[in-house]
Amino acid sequence: MGTQSEKQIALAYQFLAAGNPKQAKQILEDALTDDLENKEIIFGIRCCSFWIDTMHILPTKEAFEQGEMLVNQWKSFQTFISRETVNHEKAVYATCRGVFSLALAGYQRLYSEKDPALKAEAYRKSGLCYKKLGEYEMALESLQEANKIAPGTAAGTAEMADCYALYGDEKLAKLLFREAFFIDARKIDLNFLDSELICLLIRQVALKGYNGAALQEWIPVYGVLFGVFNVKRELSAPEVGKLKQEIFARENEAKNPTSDMETLTPRLINLYFWLIDHYVMSNDSVTKINEVLLKIKLLAPEIHAMYVK
């Protein structure tokens, strides 16, 4: 690669990072005429082409729609680059900065929104954008603000956990990931979790053949079995009551022959794990623990064997 090509590529990446893939593409196409075999230039052009239509439409959308359009399109972009035989990190990084900087600007315009649900979501998505931009402190500030407005959401808690993991606080990350997947595993968008702590667990569970909603429900089960979700807290009395109520409801649901046991089984197992942890932390009777262990054994013998060994 010649010096001129390197300069053109660097300039193109500046435009990509500024959210201008059209201009970046023009520069890369000019560079390609003098360096036809350059795979980085070819990959960069493909990245630009992917985003040009989105950036063209973007100004016609409202602020929140702009953010949502960019964030959702990023998931499609991840699929797109995963199919490429050559993947150049600098091009992806520049694209990431452009996309999430623009998305962040859209979400920030809703900070004065009076609808609390929309305002909380704007702060949560801002946290996600800051996280993708590598600004973890700002990400946590935004996520904490979202949590003040709408406390205890699965998505927000998972994003905070991811930030803490990326920030290096693994203990708090483990606690919050366990919490998030207990609240509602299916409300967590796995596409936007970046820390190796959780991504490795997701990959390990996916290798067992799970996908979709089943994958999300099995993650906390294997999180316990693989020692990832090993930081715990005691439940309050109301939380214990809610836990037992959900177990009762889910057990009744499991009796229905039309139930989706593919997702219900891991959900029940996770609930049983939480109940056992409660019994252990509160020094409750061994009999109660054994009763729950028996339920796990009847529901999923292989999981029981892994749990008790």
mmCIF file of C-alpha atoms in Angstrom:
data_model
loop_
_atom_site.group_PDB
_atom_site.id
_atom_site.type_symbol
_atom_site.label_atom_id
_atom_site.label_comp_id
_atom_site.label_asym_id
_atom_site.label_seq_id
_atom_site.Cartn_x
_atom_site.Cartn_y
_atom_site.Cartn_z
ATOM 1 C CA MET A 1 0.000 0.000 0.000
ATOM 2 C CA GLY A 2 1.410 3.378 -1.030
ATOM 3 C CA THR A 3 1.625 6.468 1.152
ATOM 4 C CA GLN A 4 -1.064 8.183 -0.935
ATOM 5 C CA SER A 5 -3.490 5.289 -0.410
ATOM 6 C CA GLU A 6 -2.843 5.353 3.325
ATOM 7 C CA LYS A 7 -3.604 9.083 3.464
ATOM 8 C CA GLN A 8 -6.812 8.639 1.471
ATOM 9 C CA ILE A 9 -7.962 5.751 3.659
ATOM 10 C CA ALA A 10 -7.264 7.776 6.817
ATOM 11 C CA LEU A 11 -9.227 10.718 5.409
ATOM 12 C CA ALA A 12 -12.120 8.446 4.432
ATOM 13 C CA TYR A 13 -12.233 7.032 7.965
ATOM 14 C CA GLN A 14 -12.496 10.576 9.319
ATOM 15 C CA PHE A 15 -15.614 11.113 7.211
ATOM 16 C CA LEU A 16 -17.009 7.716 8.264
ATOM 17 C CA ALA A 17 -16.447 8.608 11.923
ATOM 18 C CA ALA A 18 -18.287 11.885 11.284
ATOM 19 C CA GLY A 19 -21.289 10.009 9.931
ATOM 20 C CA ASN A 20 -20.663 10.842 6.268
ATOM 21 C CA PRO A 21 -20.262 7.524 4.423
ATOM 22 C CA LYS A 22 -21.086 9.101 1.044
ATOM 23 C CA GLN A 23 -18.037 11.364 1.120
ATOM 24 C CA ALA A 24 -15.924 8.546 2.565
ATOM 25 C CA LYS A 25 -16.941 6.261 -0.283
ATOM 26 C CA GLN A 26 -15.940 8.819 -2.918
ATOM 27 C CA ILE A 27 -12.480 9.126 -1.382
ATOM 28 C CA LEU A 28 -12.048 5.343 -1.183
ATOM 29 C CA GLU A 29 -13.206 4.858 -4.766
ATOM 30 C CA ASP A 30 -10.612 7.412 -5.890
ATOM 31 C CA ALA A 31 -7.982 5.532 -3.891
ATOM 32 C CA LEU A 32 -9.038 2.230 -5.435
ATOM 33 C CA THR A 33 -8.222 3.394 -8.975
ATOM 34 C CA ASP A 34 -4.539 3.485 -8.021
ATOM 35 C CA ASP A 35 -4.616 0.432 -5.745
ATOM 36 C CA LEU A 36 -7.079 -2.045 -7.275
ATOM 37 C CA GLU A 37 -6.135 -5.041 -5.114
ATOM 38 C CA ASN A 38 -6.327 -3.240 -1.774
ATOM 39 C CA LYS A 39 -8.716 -5.305 0.361
ATOM 40 C CA GLU A 40 -9.001 -2.649 3.072
ATOM 41 C CA ILE A 41 -10.237 -0.106 0.536
ATOM 42 C CA ILE A 42 -12.716 -2.601 -0.923
ATOM 43 C CA PHE A 43 -14.033 -3.464 2.525
ATOM 44 C CA GLY A 44 -14.293 0.235 3.428
ATOM 45 C CA ILE A 45 -16.323 0.923 0.278
ATOM 46 C CA ARG A 46 -18.729 -1.855 1.227
ATOM 47 C CA CYS A 47 -19.121 -0.395 4.715
ATOM 48 C CA CYS A 48 -19.871 3.019 3.238
ATOM 49 C CA SER A 49 -22.363 1.593 0.732
ATOM 50 C CA PHE A 50 -24.223 -0.145 3.532
ATOM 51 C CA TRP A 51 -24.866 3.139 5.375
ATOM 52 C CA ILE A 52 -25.413 5.685 2.602
ATOM 53 C CA ASP A 53 -29.181 5.145 2.266
ATOM 54 C CA THR A 54 -29.692 5.208 6.025
ATOM 55 C CA MET A 55 -27.806 8.486 6.390
ATOM 56 C CA HIS A 56 -29.770 9.961 3.488
ATOM 57 C CA ILE A 57 -33.116 9.140 5.131
ATOM 58 C CA LEU A 58 -32.014 10.094 8.656
ATOM 59 C CA PRO A 59 -32.783 13.871 8.526
ATOM 60 C CA THR A 60 -36.426 13.127 7.644
ATOM 61 C CA LYS A 61 -36.966 11.351 10.977
ATOM 62 C CA GLU A 62 -37.796 12.665 14.449
ATOM 63 C CA ALA A 63 -35.015 12.675 17.066
ATOM 64 C CA PHE A 64 -35.956 9.405 18.784
ATOM 65 C CA GLU A 65 -36.614 7.692 15.447
ATOM 66 C CA GLN A 66 -33.164 8.732 14.266
ATOM 67 C CA GLY A 67 -31.534 7.030 17.225
ATOM 68 C CA GLU A 68 -33.657 3.905 16.869
ATOM 69 C CA MET A 69 -33.048 3.685 13.130
ATOM 70 C CA LEU A 70 -29.285 3.845 13.573
ATOM 71 C CA VAL A 71 -29.152 1.442 16.525
ATOM 72 C CA ASN A 72 -31.360 -1.132 14.816
ATOM 73 C CA GLN A 73 -29.439 -0.807 11.553
ATOM 74 C CA TRP A 74 -26.213 -1.479 13.456
ATOM 75 C CA LYS A 75 -27.484 -4.985 14.204
ATOM 76 C CA SER A 76 -27.965 -5.574 10.472
ATOM 77 C CA PHE A 77 -24.491 -4.165 9.855
ATOM 78 C CA GLN A 78 -23.013 -6.656 12.329
ATOM 79 C CA THR A 79 -24.634 -9.475 10.371
ATOM 80 C CA PHE A 80 -23.356 -7.943 7.133
ATOM 81 C CA ILE A 81 -19.710 -7.722 8.223
ATOM 82 C CA SER A 82 -19.837 -11.192 9.800
ATOM 83 C CA ARG A 83 -20.310 -12.571 6.274
ATOM 84 C CA GLU A 84 -17.308 -10.719 4.888
ATOM 85 C CA THR A 85 -14.191 -12.830 4.332
ATOM 86 C CA VAL A 86 -11.990 -9.854 5.245
ATOM 87 C CA ASN A 87 -12.833 -7.574 8.148
ATOM 88 C CA HIS A 88 -10.769 -4.443 8.800
ATOM 89 C CA GLU A 89 -11.160 -3.176 12.353
ATOM 90 C CA LYS A 90 -10.303 0.440 11.564
ATOM 91 C CA ALA A 91 -13.182 0.701 9.097
ATOM 92 C CA VAL A 92 -15.603 -0.904 11.555
ATOM 93 C CA TYR A 93 -14.394 1.348 14.370
ATOM 94 C CA ALA A 94 -14.810 4.488 12.259
ATOM 95 C CA THR A 95 -18.291 3.362 11.223
ATOM 96 C CA CYS A 96 -19.182 2.641 14.853
ATOM 97 C CA ARG A 97 -18.131 6.137 15.932
ATOM 98 C CA GLY A 98 -20.170 7.772 13.194
ATOM 99 C CA VAL A 99 -23.302 5.710 13.793
ATOM 100 C CA PHE A 100 -23.396 5.938 17.570
ATOM 101 C CA SER A 101 -22.370 9.610 17.731
ATOM 102 C CA LEU A 102 -25.341 10.466 15.518
ATOM 103 C CA ALA A 103 -27.658 8.150 17.465
ATOM 104 C CA LEU A 104 -26.522 9.731 20.730
ATOM 105 C CA ALA A 105 -27.293 13.215 19.411
ATOM 106 C CA GLY A 106 -30.821 12.054 18.571
ATOM 107 C CA TYR A 107 -31.449 10.561 21.997
ATOM 108 C CA GLN A 108 -29.993 13.562 23.825
ATOM 109 C CA ARG A 109 -32.633 15.807 22.276
ATOM 110 C CA LEU A 110 -35.232 13.927 24.357
ATOM 111 C CA TYR A 111 -33.713 14.613 27.780
ATOM 112 C CA SER A 112 -36.394 17.237 28.447
ATOM 113 C CA GLU A 113 -39.188 14.875 27.352
ATOM 114 C CA LYS A 114 -42.155 14.867 29.756
ATOM 115 C CA ASP A 115 -43.198 11.274 29.056
ATOM 116 C CA PRO A 116 -41.172 9.362 31.706
ATOM 117 C CA ALA A 117 -41.086 6.110 29.727
ATOM 118 C CA LEU A 118 -39.687 7.832 26.635
ATOM 119 C CA LYS A 119 -37.270 9.905 28.700
ATOM 120 C CA ALA A 120 -35.971 6.806 30.497
ATOM 121 C CA GLU A 121 -35.513 5.000 27.187
ATOM 122 C CA ALA A 122 -33.643 7.994 25.738
ATOM 123 C CA TYR A 123 -31.230 7.952 28.681
ATOM 124 C CA ARG A 124 -30.830 4.167 28.457
ATOM 125 C CA LYS A 125 -30.080 4.280 24.759
ATOM 126 C CA SER A 126 -27.700 7.193 25.347
ATOM 127 C CA GLY A 127 -25.873 4.945 27.785
ATOM 128 C CA LEU A 128 -25.667 2.267 25.118
ATOM 129 C CA CYS A 129 -24.260 4.798 22.626
ATOM 130 C CA TYR A 130 -21.678 6.088 25.100
ATOM 131 C CA LYS A 131 -20.673 2.502 25.810
ATOM 132 C CA LYS A 132 -20.180 1.759 22.097
ATOM 133 C CA LEU A 133 -18.063 4.924 21.888
ATOM 134 C CA GLY A 134 -15.897 3.686 24.756
ATOM 135 C CA GLU A 135 -17.016 6.397 27.192
ATOM 136 C CA TYR A 136 -17.940 4.113 30.071
ATOM 137 C CA GLU A 137 -18.285 6.741 32.809
ATOM 138 C CA MET A 138 -20.727 8.760 30.704
ATOM 139 C CA ALA A 139 -22.510 5.526 29.818
ATOM 140 C CA LEU A 140 -22.998 4.673 33.484
ATOM 141 C CA GLU A 141 -24.227 8.188 34.287
ATOM 142 C CA SER A 142 -26.868 7.923 31.553
ATOM 143 C CA LEU A 143 -27.902 4.405 32.582
ATOM 144 C CA GLN A 144 -28.164 5.421 36.234
ATOM 145 C CA GLU A 145 -30.366 8.348 35.241
ATOM 146 C CA ALA A 146 -32.568 5.984 33.242
ATOM 147 C CA ASN A 147 -32.787 3.715 36.267
ATOM 148 C CA LYS A 148 -33.936 6.618 38.473
ATOM 149 C CA ILE A 149 -36.817 7.280 36.094
ATOM 150 C CA ALA A 150 -37.711 3.633 35.391
ATOM 151 C CA PRO A 151 -36.054 1.434 38.031
ATOM 152 C CA GLY A 152 -35.123 -2.191 37.617
ATOM 153 C CA THR A 153 -35.529 -2.850 33.909
ATOM 154 C CA ALA A 154 -33.782 -5.934 32.532
ATOM 155 C CA ALA A 155 -32.297 -4.061 29.574
ATOM 156 C CA GLY A 156 -30.969 -1.162 31.649
ATOM 157 C CA THR A 157 -29.533 -3.449 34.327
ATOM 158 C CA ALA A 158 -27.783 -5.583 31.696
ATOM 159 C CA GLU A 159 -26.282 -2.496 30.058
ATOM 160 C CA MET A 160 -24.984 -1.303 33.430
ATOM 161 C CA ALA A 161 -23.516 -4.736 34.082
ATOM 162 C CA ASP A 162 -21.798 -4.644 30.697
ATOM 163 C CA CYS A 163 -20.335 -1.209 31.443
ATOM 164 C CA TYR A 164 -18.992 -2.307 34.807
ATOM 165 C CA ALA A 165 -17.426 -5.377 33.183
ATOM 166 C CA LEU A 166 -15.767 -3.221 30.524
ATOM 167 C CA TYR A 167 -14.737 -0.778 33.260
ATOM 168 C CA GLY A 168 -13.043 -3.604 35.173
ATOM 169 C CA ASP A 169 -15.487 -4.063 38.082
ATOM 170 C CA GLU A 170 -16.203 -7.745 37.455
ATOM 171 C CA LYS A 171 -17.822 -8.402 40.834
ATOM 172 C CA LEU A 172 -20.528 -5.770 40.380
ATOM 173 C CA ALA A 173 -20.924 -6.789 36.733
ATOM 174 C CA LYS A 174 -21.640 -10.388 37.716
ATOM 175 C CA LEU A 175 -24.187 -9.311 40.316
ATOM 176 C CA LEU A 176 -26.021 -7.064 37.861
ATOM 177 C CA PHE A 177 -25.953 -9.560 34.987
ATOM 178 C CA ARG A 178 -27.495 -12.168 37.271
ATOM 179 C CA GLU A 179 -30.114 -9.625 38.302
ATOM 180 C CA ALA A 180 -30.913 -8.572 34.725
ATOM 181 C CA PHE A 181 -31.451 -12.098 33.430
ATOM 182 C CA PHE A 182 -33.645 -12.842 36.433
ATOM 183 C CA ILE A 183 -35.853 -9.794 35.800
ATOM 184 C CA ASP A 184 -36.571 -10.770 32.195
ATOM 185 C CA ALA A 185 -33.971 -12.539 30.069
ATOM 186 C CA ARG A 186 -35.891 -11.905 26.862
ATOM 187 C CA LYS A 187 -35.881 -8.121 27.282
ATOM 188 C CA ILE A 188 -32.076 -8.065 26.992
ATOM 189 C CA ASP A 189 -30.667 -7.375 23.531
ATOM 190 C CA LEU A 190 -27.641 -9.656 23.307
ATOM 191 C CA ASN A 191 -26.407 -7.823 20.189
ATOM 192 C CA PHE A 192 -25.290 -4.861 22.284
ATOM 193 C CA LEU A 193 -23.453 -6.672 25.068
ATOM 194 C CA ASP A 194 -19.729 -6.230 24.492
ATOM 195 C CA SER A 195 -17.804 -7.416 27.559
ATOM 196 C CA GLU A 196 -15.952 -10.705 27.257
ATOM 197 C CA LEU A 197 -17.479 -11.756 30.596
ATOM 198 C CA ILE A 198 -20.956 -12.090 29.108
ATOM 199 C CA CYS A 199 -20.061 -12.644 25.441
ATOM 200 C CA LEU A 200 -18.069 -15.767 26.282
ATOM 201 C CA LEU A 201 -21.027 -17.129 28.255
ATOM 202 C CA ILE A 202 -23.408 -16.359 25.380
ATOM 203 C CA ARG A 203 -21.129 -18.170 22.930
ATOM 204 C CA GLN A 204 -20.828 -21.197 25.210
ATOM 205 C CA VAL A 205 -24.605 -21.485 25.557
ATOM 206 C CA ALA A 206 -25.138 -20.958 21.819
ATOM 207 C CA LEU A 207 -22.722 -23.831 21.126
ATOM 208 C CA LYS A 208 -25.161 -26.113 22.947
ATOM 209 C CA GLY A 209 -27.609 -25.496 20.112
ATOM 210 C CA TYR A 210 -29.838 -22.860 21.704
ATOM 211 C CA ASN A 211 -30.969 -19.749 19.865
ATOM 212 C CA GLY A 212 -33.621 -17.044 20.076
ATOM 213 C CA ALA A 213 -35.702 -16.894 23.254
ATOM 214 C CA ALA A 214 -34.433 -20.287 24.445
ATOM 215 C CA LEU A 215 -30.840 -19.034 24.281
ATOM 216 C CA GLN A 216 -31.737 -16.015 26.389
ATOM 217 C CA GLU A 217 -33.511 -18.129 29.025
ATOM 218 C CA TRP A 218 -30.676 -20.673 29.254
ATOM 219 C CA ILE A 219 -27.957 -18.024 29.687
ATOM 220 C CA PRO A 220 -28.648 -17.441 33.421
ATOM 221 C CA VAL A 221 -28.865 -21.192 34.052
ATOM 222 C CA TYR A 222 -25.455 -21.840 32.554
ATOM 223 C CA GLY A 223 -24.244 -18.603 34.098
ATOM 224 C CA VAL A 224 -24.728 -20.327 37.454
ATOM 225 C CA LEU A 225 -23.392 -23.700 36.310
ATOM 226 C CA PHE A 226 -20.244 -22.188 34.767
ATOM 227 C CA GLY A 227 -19.583 -19.966 37.784
ATOM 228 C CA VAL A 228 -20.210 -16.649 36.011
ATOM 229 C CA PHE A 229 -23.319 -15.646 37.974
ATOM 230 C CA ASN A 230 -21.685 -16.381 41.312
ATOM 231 C CA VAL A 231 -22.107 -12.992 43.004
ATOM 232 C CA LYS A 232 -25.429 -12.914 44.833
ATOM 233 C CA ARG A 233 -27.540 -10.830 47.172
ATOM 234 C CA GLU A 234 -30.223 -11.659 49.688
ATOM 235 C CA LEU A 235 -33.804 -11.042 48.668
ATOM 236 C CA SER A 236 -36.186 -8.870 50.646
ATOM 237 C CA ALA A 237 -39.350 -10.420 52.065
ATOM 238 C CA PRO A 238 -41.549 -8.968 49.264
ATOM 239 C CA GLU A 239 -39.102 -10.264 46.664
ATOM 240 C CA VAL A 240 -39.228 -13.753 48.173
ATOM 241 C CA GLY A 241 -43.015 -13.618 48.023
ATOM 242 C CA LYS A 242 -42.936 -12.586 44.349
ATOM 243 C CA LEU A 243 -40.391 -15.312 43.577
ATOM 244 C CA LYS A 244 -42.575 -18.004 45.112
ATOM 245 C CA GLN A 245 -45.645 -16.656 43.314
ATOM 246 C CA GLU A 246 -43.873 -16.825 39.968
ATOM 247 C CA ILE A 247 -42.647 -20.351 40.656
ATOM 248 C CA PHE A 248 -46.210 -21.406 41.454
ATOM 249 C CA ALA A 249 -47.508 -19.780 38.266
ATOM 250 C CA ARG A 250 -44.799 -21.289 36.095
ATOM 251 C CA GLU A 251 -45.259 -24.757 37.581
ATOM 252 C CA ASN A 252 -48.961 -24.577 36.752
ATOM 253 C CA GLU A 253 -48.091 -23.373 33.271
ATOM 254 C CA ALA A 254 -45.787 -26.388 32.830
ATOM 255 C CA LYS A 255 -48.735 -28.725 33.489
ATOM 256 C CA ASN A 256 -50.423 -27.472 30.323
ATOM 257 C CA PRO A 257 -49.474 -29.778 27.414
ATOM 258 C CA THR A 258 -49.389 -26.798 25.032
ATOM 259 C CA SER A 259 -46.776 -24.935 27.087
ATOM 260 C CA ASP A 260 -43.519 -23.879 25.463
ATOM 261 C CA MET A 261 -41.210 -26.009 27.572
ATOM 262 C CA GLU A 262 -38.219 -24.940 25.480
ATOM 263 C CA THR A 263 -38.291 -21.581 27.270
ATOM 264 C CA LEU A 264 -40.290 -22.510 30.364
ATOM 265 C CA THR A 265 -37.821 -25.168 31.534
ATOM 266 C CA PRO A 266 -34.802 -22.835 31.820
ATOM 267 C CA ARG A 267 -36.936 -20.093 33.353
ATOM 268 C CA LEU A 268 -38.164 -22.456 36.064
ATOM 269 C CA ILE A 269 -34.664 -23.744 36.727
ATOM 270 C CA ASN A 270 -33.370 -20.194 37.166
ATOM 271 C CA LEU A 271 -36.214 -19.444 39.578
ATOM 272 C CA TYR A 272 -35.328 -22.582 41.544
ATOM 273 C CA PHE A 273 -31.679 -21.489 41.676
ATOM 274 C CA TRP A 274 -32.752 -18.153 43.164
ATOM 275 C CA LEU A 275 -34.955 -19.883 45.731
ATOM 276 C CA ILE A 276 -32.130 -22.219 46.775
ATOM 277 C CA ASP A 277 -29.784 -19.231 47.142
ATOM 278 C CA HIS A 278 -32.380 -17.563 49.347
ATOM 279 C CA TYR A 279 -32.682 -20.648 51.542
ATOM 280 C CA VAL A 280 -28.895 -20.917 51.839
ATOM 281 C CA MET A 281 -28.396 -17.214 52.679
ATOM 282 C CA SER A 282 -31.178 -17.234 55.254
ATOM 283 C CA ASN A 283 -29.943 -20.475 56.835
ATOM 284 C CA ASP A 284 -33.243 -22.178 56.127
ATOM 285 C CA SER A 285 -33.761 -25.905 56.527
ATOM 286 C CA VAL A 286 -31.912 -28.424 54.382
ATOM 287 C CA THR A 287 -35.274 -30.082 53.774
ATOM 288 C CA LYS A 288 -36.533 -27.062 51.835
ATOM 289 C CA ILE A 289 -33.368 -26.983 49.732
ATOM 290 C CA ASN A 290 -33.662 -30.685 48.960
ATOM 291 C CA GLU A 291 -37.288 -30.222 47.904
ATOM 292 C CA VAL A 292 -36.217 -27.654 45.310
ATOM 293 C CA LEU A 293 -33.294 -29.803 44.175
ATOM 294 C CA LEU A 294 -35.732 -32.673 43.579
ATOM 295 C CA LYS A 295 -37.863 -30.406 41.401
ATOM 296 C CA ILE A 296 -34.794 -29.554 39.304
ATOM 297 C CA LYS A 297 -33.885 -33.243 39.038
ATOM 298 C CA LEU A 298 -37.349 -34.152 37.774
ATOM 299 C CA LEU A 299 -37.403 -31.247 35.330
ATOM 300 C CA ALA A 300 -33.859 -31.539 33.947
ATOM 301 C CA PRO A 301 -31.721 -34.396 35.345
ATOM 302 C CA GLU A 302 -28.594 -33.308 33.440
ATOM 303 C CA ILE A 303 -28.782 -29.779 34.914
ATOM 304 C CA HIS A 304 -29.300 -31.205 38.395
ATOM 305 C CA ALA A 305 -26.202 -33.404 37.974
ATOM 306 C CA MET A 306 -24.099 -30.396 36.962
ATOM 307 C CA TYR A 307 -25.483 -28.244 39.779
ATOM 308 C CA VAL A 308 -24.887 -30.625 42.667
ATOM 309 C CA LYS A 309 -21.514 -32.042 41.643
#
